[in-house]
Coordinates of C-alpha atoms and ligand atoms in Angstrom, one line a residue:
M1 CA -9.5 -0.6 -11.6
C2 CA -10.2 1.8 -14.9
G3 CA -9.0 0.8 -18.2
I4 CA -6.6 2.6 -20.3
V5 CA -5.7 2.7 -23.7
G6 CA -3.5 4.5 -26.1
Y7 CA -1.9 4.5 -29.3
V8 CA 0.1 5.6 -31.8
G9 CA 0.6 3.8 -35.3
T10 CA -1.2 4.0 -39.1
Q11 CA -4.4 2.2 -38.3
P12 CA -7.8 4.2 -37.5
A13 CA -6.7 5.3 -33.7
L14 CA -10.6 4.6 -32.7
D15 CA -10.9 1.0 -33.5
V16 CA -7.9 0.2 -31.7
V17 CA -8.4 2.1 -28.7
L18 CA -12.4 0.6 -28.8
A19 CA -11.0 -2.9 -29.3
G20 CA -8.3 -2.3 -26.2
L21 CA -11.3 -1.2 -24.1
R22 CA -13.7 -3.6 -24.6
R23 CA -10.9 -6.2 -23.5
L24 CA -10.0 -3.8 -20.3
E25 CA -13.9 -3.2 -19.8
Y26 CA -13.5 -5.6 -16.7
R27 CA -11.5 -3.0 -14.5
G28 CA -14.1 -0.6 -14.5
Y29 CA -17.8 -0.1 -16.6
D30 CA -19.4 3.1 -15.2
S31 CA -18.4 5.0 -17.7
A32 CA -16.2 5.5 -21.0
G33 CA -14.4 7.8 -23.5
V34 CA -11.9 8.3 -26.4
A35 CA -9.9 11.3 -27.8
V36 CA -8.5 10.9 -31.4
L37 CA -5.9 13.4 -32.8
A38 CA -7.0 14.4 -36.2
D39 CA -6.8 17.3 -38.9
G40 CA -5.0 19.6 -36.2
G41 CA -6.8 19.4 -33.2
L42 CA -8.2 16.9 -30.6
A43 CA -11.9 15.0 -31.0
A44 CA -13.5 13.4 -27.9
A45 CA -16.7 11.4 -26.7
K46 CA -17.4 10.1 -23.6
K47 CA -20.8 8.5 -21.8
A48 CA -21.9 7.4 -18.8
G49 CA -22.8 3.6 -18.8
K50 CA -20.5 0.6 -20.2
L51 CA -18.6 1.0 -23.1
G52 CA -22.1 0.2 -25.1
S53 CA -23.5 3.5 -24.6
L54 CA -20.4 5.4 -25.6
E55 CA -20.0 3.3 -28.9
K56 CA -23.9 4.0 -29.6
E57 CA -22.8 7.6 -29.3
L58 CA -20.0 7.3 -31.8
A59 CA -22.3 5.7 -34.3
T60 CA -24.7 8.7 -34.0
N61 CA -21.9 11.5 -33.7
P62 CA -18.5 9.6 -35.0
L63 CA -15.1 11.5 -34.6
P64 CA -12.9 12.2 -37.1
V65 CA -10.1 9.4 -38.4
G66 CA -6.8 9.9 -36.8
A67 CA -4.0 7.8 -35.8
T68 CA -3.4 8.7 -32.5
G69 CA -5.6 8.0 -29.7
I70 CA -6.6 7.1 -26.2
G71 CA -9.8 5.6 -24.3
H72 CA -10.2 4.7 -20.6
T73 CA -13.3 2.6 -19.2
R74 CA -14.1 4.1 -15.3
W75 CA -14.3 2.7 -12.2
A76 CA -15.5 6.0 -10.4
T77 CA -13.3 7.3 -7.2
H78 CA -14.0 11.0 -7.2
G79 CA -17.1 12.1 -8.7
A80 CA -20.0 10.2 -9.7
P81 CA -20.1 8.3 -13.1
T82 CA -22.0 11.1 -15.6
D83 CA -20.6 12.1 -18.7
T84 CA -18.7 15.0 -17.6
N85 CA -17.2 12.7 -14.8
A86 CA -16.0 10.4 -17.5
H87 CA -12.7 10.7 -18.8
P88 CA -11.0 11.8 -20.8
H89 CA -10.3 15.3 -19.6
L90 CA -9.4 18.5 -21.5
D91 CA -7.7 21.5 -20.9
N92 CA -9.9 24.4 -21.7
A93 CA -8.2 25.6 -25.1
G94 CA -9.3 21.4 -25.9
R95 CA -5.9 20.9 -27.0
V96 CA -4.6 18.6 -24.0
A97 CA -6.4 15.1 -23.4
V98 CA -5.5 12.7 -20.6
V99 CA -7.3 9.3 -18.9
H100 CA -6.0 8.5 -15.6
N101 CA -5.9 5.2 -13.6
G102 CA -5.8 5.8 -9.9
I103 CA -6.4 8.6 -6.6
I104 CA -4.6 12.2 -7.0
E105 CA -4.8 13.2 -3.4
N106 CA -3.5 16.6 -3.6
F107 CA -6.2 17.3 -6.5
A108 CA -7.8 19.8 -4.1
C109 CA -5.3 22.2 -3.5
L110 CA -4.1 21.6 -7.4
R111 CA -7.7 22.4 -8.2
A112 CA -7.5 25.6 -6.1
E113 CA -4.4 27.0 -7.8
L114 CA -5.4 26.4 -11.3
T115 CA -8.7 28.5 -10.4
G116 CA -6.7 30.9 -8.8
R117 CA -4.9 30.9 -12.1
G118 CA -8.4 31.2 -13.5
H119 CA -8.7 27.8 -15.4
D120 CA -12.1 26.7 -15.3
L121 CA -12.4 23.3 -14.0
T122 CA -15.9 21.5 -15.0
S123 CA -15.5 17.6 -13.3
E124 CA -16.0 16.3 -9.5
T125 CA -12.8 14.9 -10.6
D126 CA -9.0 14.4 -9.8
T127 CA -7.7 13.8 -12.9
E128 CA -9.2 16.8 -14.3
V129 CA -6.3 19.1 -12.9
V130 CA -3.8 16.9 -14.3
A131 CA -4.9 18.4 -18.3
H132 CA -4.8 21.6 -17.1
L133 CA -1.0 21.2 -14.9
L134 CA -0.4 19.8 -18.7
A135 CA -1.3 22.8 -20.5
E136 CA 0.0 25.2 -18.4
E137 CA 3.8 23.1 -18.9
F138 CA 3.2 22.7 -22.4
S139 CA 2.4 26.2 -23.8
S140 CA 6.2 27.1 -21.9
C141 CA 7.9 23.8 -23.3
A142 CA 6.1 22.3 -26.0
D143 CA 7.4 18.8 -25.5
L144 CA 4.6 16.4 -24.1
G145 CA 7.4 14.0 -22.3
E146 CA 8.6 16.8 -20.5
A147 CA 5.1 18.8 -19.6
M148 CA 4.4 14.8 -18.0
R149 CA 7.8 14.5 -16.1
L150 CA 7.2 18.2 -14.8
V151 CA 3.3 17.5 -13.9
C152 CA 4.4 14.0 -12.0
R153 CA 6.6 15.5 -9.5
R154 CA 4.0 17.7 -8.3
L155 CA 1.5 14.8 -8.2
E156 CA 0.6 13.1 -4.1
G157 CA -1.3 9.4 -4.7
A158 CA -1.2 6.5 -6.9
F159 CA -1.6 7.2 -10.9
T160 CA -1.0 5.9 -14.3
L161 CA -1.7 8.6 -17.1
V162 CA -1.5 8.9 -20.6
A163 CA -2.0 12.0 -23.1
M164 CA -2.1 13.4 -26.0
H165 CA -1.5 17.2 -27.2
A166 CA -2.6 18.5 -30.7
D167 CA 0.6 20.3 -31.2
E168 CA 2.4 16.7 -31.4
P169 CA -0.7 14.6 -33.2
D170 CA 2.0 11.7 -33.6
V171 CA 3.2 11.5 -29.6
V172 CA 1.3 9.5 -26.7
V173 CA 2.6 9.8 -23.3
G174 CA 1.8 7.8 -20.4
A175 CA 3.7 8.3 -17.2
R176 CA 3.2 5.4 -14.0
R177 CA 3.4 5.5 -9.9
N178 CA 1.9 2.9 -8.1
S179 CA -0.4 1.6 -10.9
P180 CA 0.0 -0.7 -13.8
L181 CA 0.9 0.3 -17.1
V182 CA 2.3 -1.7 -19.4
V183 CA 3.9 -1.1 -23.2
G184 CA 3.2 -2.8 -26.4
V185 CA 6.1 -2.3 -29.7
G186 CA 4.5 -2.9 -33.3
Q187 CA 5.7 -2.2 -36.9
G188 CA 5.5 1.2 -37.3
E189 CA 3.3 1.6 -33.9
A190 CA 3.0 1.4 -30.5
F191 CA 0.4 1.0 -27.6
L192 CA -0.3 1.7 -23.9
A193 CA -2.4 -0.1 -21.9
S194 CA -3.1 -1.1 -18.1
D195 CA -3.2 -4.9 -19.2
V196 CA -1.5 -6.2 -22.3
A197 CA -4.9 -8.1 -23.7
A198 CA -5.4 -4.8 -24.7
F199 CA -3.0 -5.5 -27.2
I200 CA -2.2 -8.8 -27.7
A201 CA -4.4 -9.2 -31.0
H202 CA -1.7 -6.5 -32.6
T203 CA 1.8 -7.2 -30.8
R204 CA 2.9 -9.6 -28.1
S205 CA 6.1 -8.0 -27.3
A206 CA 6.0 -5.7 -24.3
I207 CA 7.7 -3.5 -22.3
E208 CA 7.7 -3.1 -18.4
L209 CA 7.4 0.1 -16.8
G210 CA 8.9 0.6 -13.4
Q211 CA 7.4 3.0 -10.6
D212 CA 7.9 6.8 -11.9
Q213 CA 8.7 6.2 -14.8
V214 CA 7.2 8.6 -18.3
V215 CA 7.1 6.6 -21.6
E216 CA 7.1 8.8 -24.7
L217 CA 5.5 6.5 -27.6
R218 CA 5.9 7.0 -31.2
R219 CA 5.6 5.3 -34.5
D220 CA 9.3 4.5 -34.8
G221 CA 9.9 3.4 -31.3
V222 CA 9.5 4.6 -27.5
T223 CA 11.4 6.1 -25.0
V224 CA 11.3 5.9 -21.3
T225 CA 12.8 7.7 -18.6
G226 CA 12.6 8.8 -14.4
F227 CA 10.3 11.5 -13.9
D228 CA 13.9 13.2 -13.4
G229 CA 14.2 12.8 -17.6
R230 CA 17.0 10.3 -17.2
P231 CA 17.0 7.9 -19.5
A232 CA 15.4 4.4 -17.3
D233 CA 16.5 1.1 -17.9
V234 CA 13.5 -1.1 -19.7
R235 CA 12.7 -4.9 -19.8
S236 CA 11.0 -6.1 -22.7
Y237 CA 9.2 -9.8 -22.5
H238 CA 7.0 -11.4 -24.5
V239 CA 3.7 -12.2 -24.0
D240 CA 3.5 -16.4 -23.5
W241 CA -0.5 -16.6 -24.2
D242 CA -2.1 -15.4 -27.4
V243 CA -5.7 -13.2 -28.3
S244 CA -7.5 -16.8 -27.9
A245 CA -7.0 -16.9 -24.5
A246 CA -8.6 -13.1 -23.8
E247 CA -11.8 -14.5 -26.0
K248 CA -15.3 -15.7 -24.5
G249 CA -14.6 -18.6 -27.2
G250 CA -18.3 -19.8 -27.4
Y251 CA -18.8 -19.3 -23.7
D252 CA -21.5 -17.0 -22.8
Y253 CA -19.6 -15.4 -20.1
F254 CA -15.7 -15.5 -19.4
M255 CA -16.6 -17.0 -15.9
L256 CA -18.2 -19.9 -17.6
K257 CA -14.7 -20.4 -19.3
E258 CA -12.7 -19.8 -16.9
I259 CA -14.5 -22.2 -14.7
A260 CA -14.2 -24.9 -17.5
E261 CA -11.1 -23.9 -17.8
Q262 CA -9.6 -25.1 -14.3
P263 CA -8.3 -28.4 -15.5
K264 CA -5.9 -27.2 -17.3
A265 CA -5.0 -24.2 -15.2
V266 CA -4.5 -26.3 -11.9
A267 CA -2.1 -29.1 -14.3
D268 CA -0.3 -25.6 -16.0
T269 CA 0.5 -24.5 -12.3
L270 CA 2.1 -28.0 -11.4
L271 CA 4.3 -28.0 -15.0
G272 CA 7.8 -28.3 -14.5
R273 CA 8.0 -27.9 -10.7
V274 CA 9.2 -31.4 -9.9
D275 CA 13.0 -32.8 -11.0
A276 CA 13.5 -35.9 -12.5
S277 CA 13.9 -37.3 -8.4
G278 CA 10.8 -36.2 -7.7
S279 CA 12.4 -33.3 -5.4
L280 CA 10.2 -29.8 -6.2
T281 CA 12.6 -27.1 -8.1
L282 CA 10.7 -24.3 -7.4
D283 CA 13.2 -21.9 -9.6
E284 CA 11.8 -18.5 -9.8
V285 CA 11.7 -19.2 -5.4
R286 CA 14.8 -16.8 -5.4
I287 CA 15.1 -17.0 -1.5
G288 CA 18.1 -19.2 -0.4
A289 CA 17.5 -22.4 1.1
Q290 CA 19.6 -21.3 4.3
E291 CA 17.1 -18.4 4.8
L292 CA 14.1 -20.4 4.3
R293 CA 15.8 -22.8 6.8
E294 CA 16.1 -20.2 9.4
T295 CA 12.8 -18.7 9.1
D296 CA 10.5 -18.7 12.0
K297 CA 7.1 -17.8 11.3
V298 CA 4.9 -17.2 7.9
V299 CA 2.3 -14.6 7.3
V300 CA 0.4 -14.4 4.5
V301 CA -1.4 -11.3 2.8
A302 CA -4.1 -11.4 0.4
C303 CA -7.1 -9.9 -0.2
G304 CA -11.0 -11.3 -0.6
T305 CA -10.5 -14.8 -3.1
A306 CA -6.5 -14.6 -3.0
F307 CA -7.1 -14.1 1.2
H308 CA -9.0 -17.5 1.5
A309 CA -6.1 -19.2 -0.4
G310 CA -4.5 -17.9 2.3
L311 CA -6.2 -18.8 4.8
I312 CA -6.2 -22.5 3.0
A313 CA -2.4 -22.4 3.1
K314 CA -2.0 -22.0 6.7
Y315 CA -3.6 -25.5 7.2
A316 CA -0.8 -27.1 4.8
I317 CA 2.1 -24.7 6.0
E318 CA 1.5 -25.7 9.8
H319 CA 0.7 -29.5 9.0
W320 CA 3.6 -30.2 7.2
T321 CA 6.5 -27.3 8.2
R322 CA 5.2 -27.4 11.8
L323 CA 6.3 -23.4 11.0
P324 CA 3.4 -21.2 12.7
C325 CA 1.2 -19.4 9.9
E326 CA -0.6 -16.3 10.2
V327 CA -3.2 -14.7 7.1
E328 CA -4.1 -11.4 7.0
L329 CA -6.3 -9.0 5.3
A330 CA -3.7 -7.1 3.4
S331 CA -5.9 -4.0 3.9
E332 CA -5.5 -4.1 7.5
F333 CA -1.5 -5.6 8.1
R334 CA 0.0 -2.8 7.8
Y335 CA -2.0 -0.7 10.4
R336 CA -2.2 -3.1 13.4
D337 CA 1.9 -2.8 13.8
P338 CA 2.3 -6.6 13.1
I339 CA 5.8 -8.0 14.7
L340 CA 7.9 -8.9 11.4
D341 CA 11.8 -9.3 11.3
P342 CA 14.1 -10.8 8.8
R343 CA 12.6 -14.2 10.6
T344 CA 9.4 -13.9 8.6
L345 CA 8.2 -15.3 5.3
V346 CA 5.5 -13.1 4.2
I347 CA 3.8 -14.7 1.4
A348 CA 1.7 -12.4 -0.2
I349 CA -1.3 -13.7 -3.1
S350 CA -2.6 -12.0 -5.6
Q351 CA -4.2 -13.0 -9.2
S352 CA -3.4 -9.4 -10.7
G353 CA -0.4 -8.5 -8.9
E354 CA -1.3 -4.9 -8.6
T355 CA -4.0 -4.7 -5.6
M356 CA -2.8 -2.0 -3.9
D357 CA -3.9 -3.2 -0.2
T358 CA -1.5 -6.4 -0.8
L359 CA 1.2 -4.1 -2.5
M360 CA 1.3 -1.7 0.5
A361 CA 1.6 -4.8 3.0
L362 CA 4.2 -6.2 0.9
R363 CA 6.2 -3.1 1.0
H364 CA 5.5 -2.6 4.5
A365 CA 7.3 -6.6 5.3
R366 CA 9.8 -5.6 3.5
E367 CA 11.0 -2.5 5.4
Q368 CA 10.9 -4.3 8.4
G369 CA 13.1 -6.5 6.9
S370 CA 11.1 -9.4 5.9
K371 CA 11.6 -11.4 3.0
V372 CA 8.5 -11.3 0.7
L373 CA 7.2 -14.1 -1.9
A374 CA 4.3 -13.3 -4.4
I375 CA 2.4 -16.1 -5.9
C376 CA 0.8 -14.6 -9.0
N377 CA -0.8 -14.9 -12.0
T378 CA 0.2 -11.6 -13.9
N379 CA 3.8 -11.8 -15.4
G380 CA 5.7 -8.5 -14.7
S381 CA 2.8 -6.7 -12.6
T382 CA 4.3 -4.9 -9.5
I383 CA 4.1 -6.8 -6.8
P384 CA 6.2 -9.5 -8.4
R385 CA 8.2 -6.8 -9.5
E386 CA 9.2 -5.9 -5.4
A387 CA 8.8 -9.2 -3.8
D388 CA 12.1 -11.3 -3.3
A389 CA 10.9 -13.9 -5.0
V390 CA 7.7 -15.1 -7.4
L391 CA 5.9 -18.3 -8.1
Y392 CA 3.4 -17.3 -11.0
T393 CA 0.4 -19.4 -11.2
H394 CA -0.2 -20.4 -14.9
A395 CA -4.5 -19.7 -14.9
G396 CA -3.3 -17.4 -18.2
P397 CA -5.8 -14.4 -18.1
E398 CA -8.4 -14.3 -15.6
V399 CA -11.2 -11.8 -17.4
A400 CA -14.0 -12.1 -15.2
V401 CA -14.8 -10.1 -12.5
A402 CA -14.9 -12.9 -9.8
S403 CA -11.9 -14.7 -9.7
T404 CA -12.0 -18.8 -10.0
K405 CA -9.4 -20.2 -12.0
A406 CA -7.0 -18.4 -10.3
F407 CA -8.1 -19.2 -7.1
L408 CA -7.6 -23.0 -7.9
T409 CA -4.2 -22.1 -8.6
Q410 CA -2.9 -19.8 -6.4
L411 CA -3.6 -23.4 -3.9
V412 CA -1.9 -25.3 -6.2
A413 CA 1.1 -22.7 -5.6
C414 CA 0.6 -22.3 -1.9
Y415 CA 0.5 -26.6 -1.7
L416 CA 3.8 -26.3 -3.6
V417 CA 5.2 -23.4 -1.2
A418 CA 4.5 -25.6 1.9
L419 CA 6.0 -28.4 0.5
Y420 CA 8.9 -27.4 -0.5
L421 CA 9.1 -25.1 2.5
G422 CA 8.7 -28.8 4.5
Q423 CA 11.3 -29.7 1.8
V424 CA 14.0 -27.3 2.6
R425 CA 13.7 -27.6 6.8
G426 CA 13.5 -31.5 6.5
T427 CA 10.3 -31.8 8.2
K428 CA 8.7 -33.5 5.4
W429 CA 10.3 -37.1 3.9
G430 CA 11.2 -37.4 0.1
D431 CA 8.8 -40.0 -0.4
E432 CA 5.8 -37.9 1.6
I433 CA 6.7 -34.6 -1.1
R434 CA 6.2 -37.4 -3.9
A435 CA 3.0 -38.4 -2.6
V436 CA 1.4 -35.6 -2.1
V437 CA 2.7 -34.4 -5.7
R438 CA 1.1 -37.5 -7.1
E439 CA -2.1 -36.6 -5.3
L440 CA -1.7 -33.0 -7.3
S441 CA -1.4 -34.6 -10.1
R442 CA -4.3 -36.4 -10.1
I443 CA -6.6 -33.0 -9.3
S444 CA -6.6 -31.4 -12.9
R445 CA -8.7 -34.7 -13.8
E446 CA -10.7 -35.0 -10.6
V447 CA -11.8 -30.9 -10.9
E448 CA -12.7 -32.0 -14.7
R449 CA -14.8 -35.0 -13.1
V450 CA -16.6 -32.9 -10.8
L451 CA -17.2 -29.8 -13.8
A452 CA -19.2 -32.9 -15.7
T453 CA -21.5 -33.7 -13.2
M454 CA -23.0 -29.9 -12.5
E455 CA -25.9 -30.2 -14.0
P456 CA -28.2 -31.2 -10.7
V457 CA -26.0 -28.2 -9.1
R458 CA -26.9 -25.9 -11.9
E459 CA -30.6 -27.0 -11.7
L460 CA -30.5 -26.3 -7.8
A461 CA -29.3 -22.9 -8.0
R462 CA -32.2 -21.3 -10.8
S463 CA -34.6 -22.9 -8.1
L464 CA -32.9 -21.4 -5.4
A465 CA -32.9 -17.6 -7.4
E466 CA -35.6 -16.2 -5.2
K467 CA -34.2 -16.7 -1.9
D468 CA -32.9 -13.9 0.1
T469 CA -30.0 -15.5 1.8
V470 CA -28.0 -18.9 1.4
L471 CA -25.5 -19.9 4.5
F472 CA -22.5 -22.1 3.6
L473 CA -20.8 -24.0 6.6
G474 CA -17.3 -25.3 7.2
R475 CA -14.7 -27.2 9.1
H476 CA -11.3 -26.5 8.9
V477 CA -10.2 -26.4 5.5
G478 CA -14.0 -26.6 4.3
H479 CA -14.0 -23.2 6.3
P480 CA -12.3 -21.0 3.5
V481 CA -14.4 -23.0 1.2
A482 CA -17.6 -22.0 2.6
L483 CA -16.2 -18.3 2.9
E484 CA -15.5 -18.6 -0.7
G485 CA -18.8 -19.8 -1.9
A486 CA -20.4 -17.0 0.2
L487 CA -18.2 -14.7 -1.4
K488 CA -19.1 -15.6 -5.3
L489 CA -23.0 -15.4 -4.0
K490 CA -22.6 -12.1 -2.7
E491 CA -20.8 -10.9 -5.3
L492 CA -22.4 -12.5 -8.1
A493 CA -25.9 -12.6 -7.3
Y494 CA -26.1 -9.4 -4.6
M495 CA -27.4 -11.9 -1.8
H496 CA -27.0 -12.0 1.5
A497 CA -24.8 -14.9 1.8
E498 CA -22.2 -15.8 5.0
G499 CA -19.5 -18.3 5.4
F500 CA -19.0 -19.9 8.9
A501 CA -17.1 -22.1 10.6
A502 CA -20.0 -25.1 11.6
G503 CA -18.5 -25.2 15.2
E504 CA -19.1 -21.6 15.2
L505 CA -22.9 -21.8 14.3
K506 CA -24.0 -22.3 18.2
H507 CA -22.1 -19.1 19.1
G508 CA -24.3 -17.2 17.8
P509 CA -25.2 -17.6 13.9
I510 CA -27.8 -20.2 14.5
A511 CA -30.4 -17.7 14.9
L512 CA -30.0 -17.0 11.3
I513 CA -32.2 -20.6 10.6
E514 CA -35.3 -20.5 9.6
E515 CA -38.0 -22.5 8.1
D516 CA -36.7 -23.8 4.0
L517 CA -33.3 -21.3 4.8
P518 CA -30.5 -22.6 2.1
V519 CA -27.4 -23.7 4.0
V520 CA -24.2 -25.0 2.0
V521 CA -22.6 -27.4 4.3
V522 CA -19.0 -28.8 3.1
V523 CA -18.4 -31.9 4.8
P524 CA -14.7 -33.1 5.2
S525 CA -13.3 -36.4 4.3
P526 CA -14.6 -39.0 6.5
A527 CA -11.1 -40.8 5.6
G528 CA -9.1 -37.7 7.0
R529 CA -9.9 -37.1 11.0
S530 CA -13.3 -39.2 11.6
V531 CA -13.7 -36.2 14.8
L532 CA -14.0 -33.8 12.6
H533 CA -16.5 -35.3 10.1
D534 CA -18.7 -36.5 13.1
K535 CA -18.6 -33.1 14.5
I536 CA -20.3 -32.0 11.3
V537 CA -22.6 -34.6 10.6
S538 CA -24.1 -33.3 13.7
N539 CA -23.6 -29.4 13.0
I540 CA -25.9 -30.9 9.5
Q541 CA -29.0 -32.3 12.1
E542 CA -28.9 -29.1 14.3
I543 CA -29.3 -27.1 11.7
R544 CA -32.1 -29.3 9.7
A545 CA -33.8 -29.8 13.2
R546 CA -33.9 -25.9 12.7
G547 CA -35.7 -26.1 9.4
A548 CA -32.5 -25.2 7.3
R549 CA -32.8 -26.9 4.0
T550 CA -29.8 -28.4 3.7
I551 CA -26.8 -28.9 0.8
V552 CA -24.5 -31.3 1.3
V553 CA -21.2 -31.7 -0.8
A554 CA -19.2 -34.4 0.5
E555 CA -17.1 -36.8 -1.3
E556 CA -18.1 -39.9 -3.0
G557 CA -18.9 -42.6 -0.4
D558 CA -19.1 -40.8 2.4
E559 CA -22.9 -42.6 3.5
A560 CA -23.0 -41.4 7.1
V561 CA -24.7 -37.6 5.7
V562 CA -27.3 -39.4 3.2
P563 CA -30.0 -38.9 5.7
Y564 CA -29.5 -35.5 6.9
A565 CA -29.2 -33.7 3.7
D566 CA -31.8 -32.4 1.5
H567 CA -29.3 -32.3 -2.1
L568 CA -26.1 -33.7 -2.0
I569 CA -23.3 -33.1 -4.3
R570 CA -20.9 -35.5 -5.0
I571 CA -17.0 -34.2 -4.9
P572 CA -14.6 -37.1 -5.5
A573 CA -12.1 -38.2 -2.6
T574 CA -8.9 -36.4 -1.8
P575 CA -6.3 -36.4 1.2
T576 CA -8.1 -34.3 3.3
L577 CA -6.2 -31.2 2.6
L578 CA -6.5 -31.5 -1.0
Q579 CA -9.9 -31.2 -1.0
P580 CA -11.1 -27.8 -1.7
L581 CA -9.4 -28.2 -5.0
V582 CA -12.4 -30.1 -5.7
A583 CA -15.2 -29.0 -3.1
T584 CA -15.0 -25.1 -4.5
V585 CA -15.6 -26.0 -7.9
P586 CA -19.3 -26.4 -7.4
L587 CA -20.2 -23.3 -5.4
Q588 CA -18.6 -21.2 -8.0
V589 CA -21.0 -23.2 -10.3
F590 CA -24.1 -22.7 -8.0
A591 CA -23.3 -18.7 -7.6
C592 CA -22.8 -18.3 -11.6
E593 CA -26.1 -19.8 -12.1
L594 CA -27.6 -18.5 -9.5
A595 CA -26.4 -15.0 -10.5
T596 CA -27.4 -15.6 -13.9
A597 CA -31.1 -16.6 -13.3
R598 CA -31.4 -13.0 -11.0
G599 CA -30.7 -11.6 -14.7
N600 CA -26.9 -10.2 -13.7
D601 CA -23.9 -10.2 -15.6
V602 CA -21.7 -12.2 -13.4
D603 CA -19.0 -11.0 -15.5
Q604 CA -19.2 -7.5 -14.7
P605 CA -20.9 -7.5 -11.1
R606 CA -22.3 -4.2 -9.8
N607 CA -19.7 -1.7 -7.9
L608 CA -16.9 -4.0 -8.7
A609 CA -13.8 -4.2 -10.7
K610 CA -11.2 -6.7 -11.0
S611 CA -8.1 -5.2 -10.2
V612 CA -8.5 -3.0 -6.9
T613 CA -5.3 -0.8 -7.8
V614 CA -6.7 1.6 -4.7
E615 CA -6.9 1.4 -1.0
Ligands
F6R1 C1 -13.8 -11.7 -5.6 C2 -12.4 -11.3 -6.6 C3 -11.4 -10.7 -5.4 C4 -10.4 -10.8 -5.3 C5 -9.3 -9.4 -4.7 C6 -8.0 -9.9 -4.6 O1 -14.1 -12.9 -6.3 O2 -12.1 -11.5 -7.5 O3 -12.0 -10.6 -3.9 O4 -9.8 -12.1 -5.1 O5 -9.3 -8.3 -4.9 O6 -7.4 -9.7 -6.0 P1 -5.7 -10.3 -6.8 O7 -6.2 -12.3 -6.5 O8 -5.7 -9.6 -7.9 O9 -4.7 -9.8 -5.8

């Protein structure tokens, strides 16, 4: 939520900052702003709307050229998305500029204090107080790094701050608490950003910042201290993907590119996880085998799409390990006083590794003595840093706000964890594990096959663009797939869409069925439990009898559904538990196409932002 960029170097800062913001726009896009230091002063521009509006404004009213700058793309929390509330925020003298991601919880009393001392605050934001506080502290210490440390000690809440001062023209200062910020180190230049994508075109050399740290960027280097001023240990790393991964590569939308990348993402996530003897070797899982053997319960915490991956993981974990598994929305978890102890293994799933709800659930679990294993796609992000162990998915950067390839790789990672638990605990034989791993290795090609047959799905989606509602039904692992299909449609097409367990329909939701209502039904493999398959065939008949237009997602060779399918979407046959890896893909394509047909921007749906760093 909110994208932040800072730059000090030799290039025109505005160009670097705007290019960085373009790559971070997925984090928020309701207003944008920039500031540069030039000719002994500070110049800023900001505009409501997407980055394009700001660029237009800069074309008409250009800023002076300078080599130090900051920028921001906003997802509003405090105050409407207006020009005034857009960042950067300045002090009254116009010498300090600050951009912010997060929420400063005690801003109201700080604001009252500042107003009492004669400051004139003009926006509705929580951020503006920081510009004024920095100006006050700087006036006594003449050191922006020190001013930032002093101010941060007074702030409550979660924040990333990046600031500069006209009296220190070659310095950019950043600070972080519970909100992401990474440093990029180049030759004679340095960068700050919410995500490495903002500077990957300039350098792949990055530094992770820890909690409660302040970083000072100068052309010749970077210094990191705690809020208390003590030098901090930092971890440098090399970003293992390049700029092409963060570009559209000829696709109209990132989402289309990311859907197409799924076969590779799935294959990459499996790479290196099995040794020569066929045993799973999850090197990053630093929780000892003995502790995993003593585990008596698994709890998965996650949000949104990652939560749906968790729901599917439950089936695999319980079936393969015989351990009870609960799946909980991370945003609800700590508020219901969950029963956790050192024998509980908590799995936190997050693409971004920065989702505040999931982070708070993780912290709560660790406070209760439970071990936390993160499944994450973002190297160096907060959730894997704070977890006891991590299994990285290798989806590459996911830019479109709606999660697609990350979801499939989260599923792969969940299956690997479930099998690994089975291996360590002896509930699965080696040959059984090898058989599932062989099936998993095959899936990447099957996803490719599904993608090659999507034209009829796109055509169907376009034909439904004027509908108001689409329902999704599934049983067993098909139920979370139905939930995911509905979520994709809601967030992209802004339509009423709901996912139900097919068996639950007759307990109420069947009243929603009316003439020509599109209902997508995810049919389990007939080769699995035939009773499950038979039941859903009956459910399809029940809704069809009431006028629904049935869109049936069923395995190749499943003939039993043919008489009841108004539209049939074929997917390859897979083992029952693995079916979500292929069944989800047509639903992603369906939502993407339907939303596009309705004229929506699928990469940046309204009101949303990727990486939700507020609770
Ligand atoms: C939906 C979507 C969101 C995220 C959720 C969790 O398409 O992308 O529901 O899945 O916000 O995000 P992460 O996985 O980054 O924790």
